Backbone as a chain_set.jsonl record, in Angstrom:
{"seq": "XXXXXXXXXXXXXXXXXXXXXXXXXXXXXXXXXXXXXXXXXXXXXXXXXXXXXXXXXXXXXXXX", "coords": {"N": [[28.874, -69.344, 241.223], [30.213, -72.416, 240.531], [33.023, -73.317, 238.612], [34.274, -75.799, 238.098], [33.047, -78.973, 238.999], [33.364, -81.029, 241.633], [32.25, -83.8, 243.027], [31.316, -84.578, 246.402], [30.43, -87.077, 247.107], [31.782, -89.86, 245.954], [30.654, -91.876, 244.467], [29.25, -90.85, 242.418], [30.896, -90.739, 240.284], [30.856, -93.202, 239.083], [28.891, -93.777, 236.911], [30.059, -92.233, 234.863], [32.593, -93.409, 234.579], [31.838, -95.967, 233.763], [30.685, -95.316, 231.298], [32.95, -94.373, 229.886], [34.491, -96.723, 229.775], [32.798, -98.395, 228.252], [32.666, -96.963, 225.81], [35.382, -97.06, 225.101], [35.751, -99.847, 224.73], [33.958, -100.27, 222.603], [35.199, -98.7, 220.654], [37.561, -100.147, 220.247], [36.465, -102.484, 219.15], [35.415, -101.464, 216.761], [37.774, -100.629, 215.46], [38.996, -103.131, 215.161], [37.135, -104.347, 213.426], [37.451, -102.7, 211.167], [40.13, -103.233, 210.451], [39.899, -105.918, 209.864], [38.11, -105.817, 207.664], [39.724, -104.411, 205.901], [41.828, -106.212, 205.444], [40.378, -108.208, 204.185], [39.617, -106.863, 201.869], [42.114, -106.428, 200.672], [42.776, -109.065, 200.127], [40.782, -109.658, 198.237], [41.565, -107.916, 196.165], [44.061, -109.022, 195.527], [43.185, -111.482, 194.568], [42.023, -110.633, 192.231], [44.178, -110.118, 190.687], [45.85, -107.993, 191.197], [48.894, -106.699, 192.545], [49.881, -106.456, 195.825], [52.101, -105.149, 197.941], [54.045, -104.833, 200.91], [56.367, -103.08, 203.0], [58.701, -103.826, 205.704], [57.735, -102.235, 207.75], [55.071, -102.08, 207.346], [54.241, -100.343, 205.427], [53.03, -99.485, 202.215], [54.68, -100.623, 199.33], [55.972, -99.145, 196.37], [55.487, -100.291, 193.114], [57.954, -100.893, 190.651]], "CA": [[28.778, -70.497, 240.348], [31.481, -73.128, 240.441], [33.41, -73.69, 237.253], [34.456, -77.246, 238.114], [32.24, -79.622, 240.021], [33.931, -82.262, 242.16], [31.279, -84.235, 244.03], [31.797, -85.157, 247.66], [30.1, -88.498, 247.026], [32.564, -90.361, 244.818], [29.875, -92.832, 243.673], [28.737, -90.141, 241.244], [31.839, -90.969, 239.192], [30.649, -94.541, 238.519], [28.303, -93.76, 235.568], [31.032, -91.693, 233.916], [33.621, -94.427, 234.351], [31.212, -97.018, 232.954], [30.556, -94.785, 229.934], [34.279, -94.349, 229.269], [34.877, -98.108, 229.497], [31.975, -98.882, 227.14], [33.116, -96.288, 224.585], [36.7, -97.602, 224.783], [35.568, -101.199, 224.181], [33.338, -100.132, 221.282], [36.195, -98.192, 219.702], [38.432, -101.277, 219.917], [35.713, -103.364, 218.249], [35.339, -100.799, 215.455], [39.101, -100.719, 214.846], [39.164, -104.534, 214.772], [36.314, -104.574, 212.233], [38.074, -102.001, 210.043], [41.321, -103.991, 210.049], [39.398, -107.155, 209.247], [37.576, -105.465, 206.346], [40.856, -104.026, 205.064], [42.507, -107.448, 205.034], [39.497, -108.879, 203.228], [39.698, -106.099, 200.626], [43.422, -106.732, 200.081], [42.679, -110.422, 199.575], [39.976, -109.562, 197.018], [42.396, -107.296, 195.133], [45.053, -110.003, 195.102], [42.475, -112.481, 193.764], [41.746, -110.029, 190.927], [45.421, -110.019, 189.952], [46.659, -106.848, 191.613], [49.922, -107.035, 193.524], [49.911, -105.571, 196.983], [53.281, -105.475, 198.736], [54.312, -103.94, 202.027], [57.701, -103.235, 203.565], [58.672, -104.389, 207.059], [56.999, -101.343, 208.643], [53.666, -102.114, 206.997], [53.946, -99.325, 204.426], [52.903, -100.031, 200.871], [55.805, -100.35, 198.433], [55.604, -98.821, 194.994], [56.012, -101.214, 192.111], [58.702, -100.178, 189.618]], "C": [[30.164, -71.135, 240.231], [31.77, -73.508, 238.998], [33.576, -75.201, 237.14], [33.654, -77.828, 239.265], [32.898, -80.94, 240.403], [33.011, -82.737, 243.277], [31.954, -84.814, 245.273], [31.567, -86.663, 247.66], [30.747, -89.068, 245.767], [31.805, -91.402, 243.99], [29.251, -92.162, 242.449], [29.669, -90.286, 240.046], [31.561, -92.282, 238.453], [29.985, -94.506, 237.145], [29.261, -93.225, 234.506], [32.113, -92.699, 233.574], [33.069, -95.555, 233.493], [31.079, -96.556, 231.51], [31.897, -94.785, 229.209], [34.718, -95.758, 228.899], [34.101, -98.655, 228.31], [32.43, -98.256, 225.824], [34.479, -96.815, 224.156], [36.58, -98.985, 224.156], [34.947, -101.129, 222.793], [34.328, -99.609, 220.252], [37.18, -99.287, 219.314], [37.75, -102.238, 218.95], [35.644, -102.756, 216.855], [36.683, -100.861, 214.74], [39.357, -102.139, 214.364], [38.369, -104.841, 213.507], [36.906, -103.892, 211.003], [39.315, -102.733, 209.544], [40.906, -105.269, 209.338], [38.868, -106.885, 207.839], [38.7, -105.089, 205.394], [41.603, -105.254, 204.573], [41.682, -108.203, 204.003], [39.568, -108.185, 201.87], [41.033, -106.343, 199.922], [43.394, -108.117, 199.451], [41.873, -110.411, 198.283], [40.777, -108.946, 195.879], [43.455, -108.266, 194.623], [44.414, -111.088, 194.243], [42.161, -111.955, 192.373], [43.016, -109.812, 190.116], [46.282, -108.827, 190.29], [47.72, -107.324, 192.604], [49.92, -105.978, 194.62], [51.098, -106.01, 197.824], [53.501, -104.406, 199.79], [55.746, -104.141, 202.482], [57.576, -103.702, 205.013], [57.923, -103.521, 208.06], [55.503, -101.329, 208.354], [53.264, -101.062, 205.999], [53.925, -99.956, 203.046], [54.107, -99.63, 200.026], [55.269, -100.014, 197.056], [56.259, -99.821, 194.06], [56.754, -100.425, 191.055], [58.73, -100.959, 188.334]], "O": [[31.144, -70.479, 239.879], [30.889, -73.956, 238.263], [33.078, -75.814, 236.196], [33.589, -77.258, 240.354], [32.979, -81.86, 239.589], [32.99, -82.146, 244.357], [33.008, -85.445, 245.199], [32.397, -87.429, 248.148], [30.307, -88.789, 244.652], [32.267, -91.775, 242.912], [28.775, -92.847, 241.543], [29.277, -89.99, 238.917], [31.992, -92.449, 237.312], [30.491, -95.177, 236.245], [29.27, -93.712, 233.375], [32.506, -92.829, 232.414], [33.754, -96.046, 232.596], [31.335, -97.332, 230.59], [31.967, -95.161, 228.039], [35.262, -95.967, 227.815], [34.681, -99.313, 227.446], [32.565, -98.96, 224.823], [34.713, -97.0, 222.962], [37.238, -99.268, 223.155], [35.368, -101.857, 221.894], [34.298, -100.031, 219.096], [37.596, -99.351, 218.157], [38.389, -102.75, 218.03], [35.799, -103.472, 215.865], [36.729, -101.119, 213.537], [39.882, -102.332, 213.267], [38.87, -105.521, 212.611], [36.864, -104.453, 209.909], [39.525, -102.839, 208.336], [41.498, -105.65, 208.328], [39.151, -107.651, 206.918], [38.64, -105.41, 204.207], [41.973, -105.326, 203.401], [42.228, -108.771, 203.057], [39.576, -108.85, 200.834], [41.07, -106.454, 198.696], [43.929, -108.317, 198.361], [42.244, -111.089, 197.325], [40.68, -109.405, 194.741], [43.717, -108.325, 193.422], [45.032, -111.565, 193.292], [42.044, -112.737, 191.429], [42.944, -109.366, 188.971], [47.358, -108.668, 189.713], [47.48, -108.234, 193.398], [49.952, -104.776, 194.358], [51.106, -107.118, 198.36], [53.186, -103.233, 199.589], [56.288, -105.24, 202.369], [56.47, -103.945, 205.494], [57.515, -104.01, 209.113], [54.746, -100.642, 209.04], [52.074, -100.886, 205.734], [54.712, -100.855, 202.75], [54.507, -98.466, 200.002], [54.239, -100.537, 196.631], [57.436, -100.151, 194.203], [56.259, -99.394, 190.597], [59.318, -100.508, 187.35]]}, "num_chains": 1, "name": "protein.A"}
């Protein structure tokens, strides 16, 4: 029994490559949606009167 299977016919790699590309694109879309929702939530908090400040690295600053 072979532990690793490397097919002689390299066209068997095509479905795997397509799956990786699709999953990668979907993960980028999900990250984009999360960033978009986060920005919307920050805007809602600012509209409610909360102050949200960030330093140049994007880290939240503490209000003193």
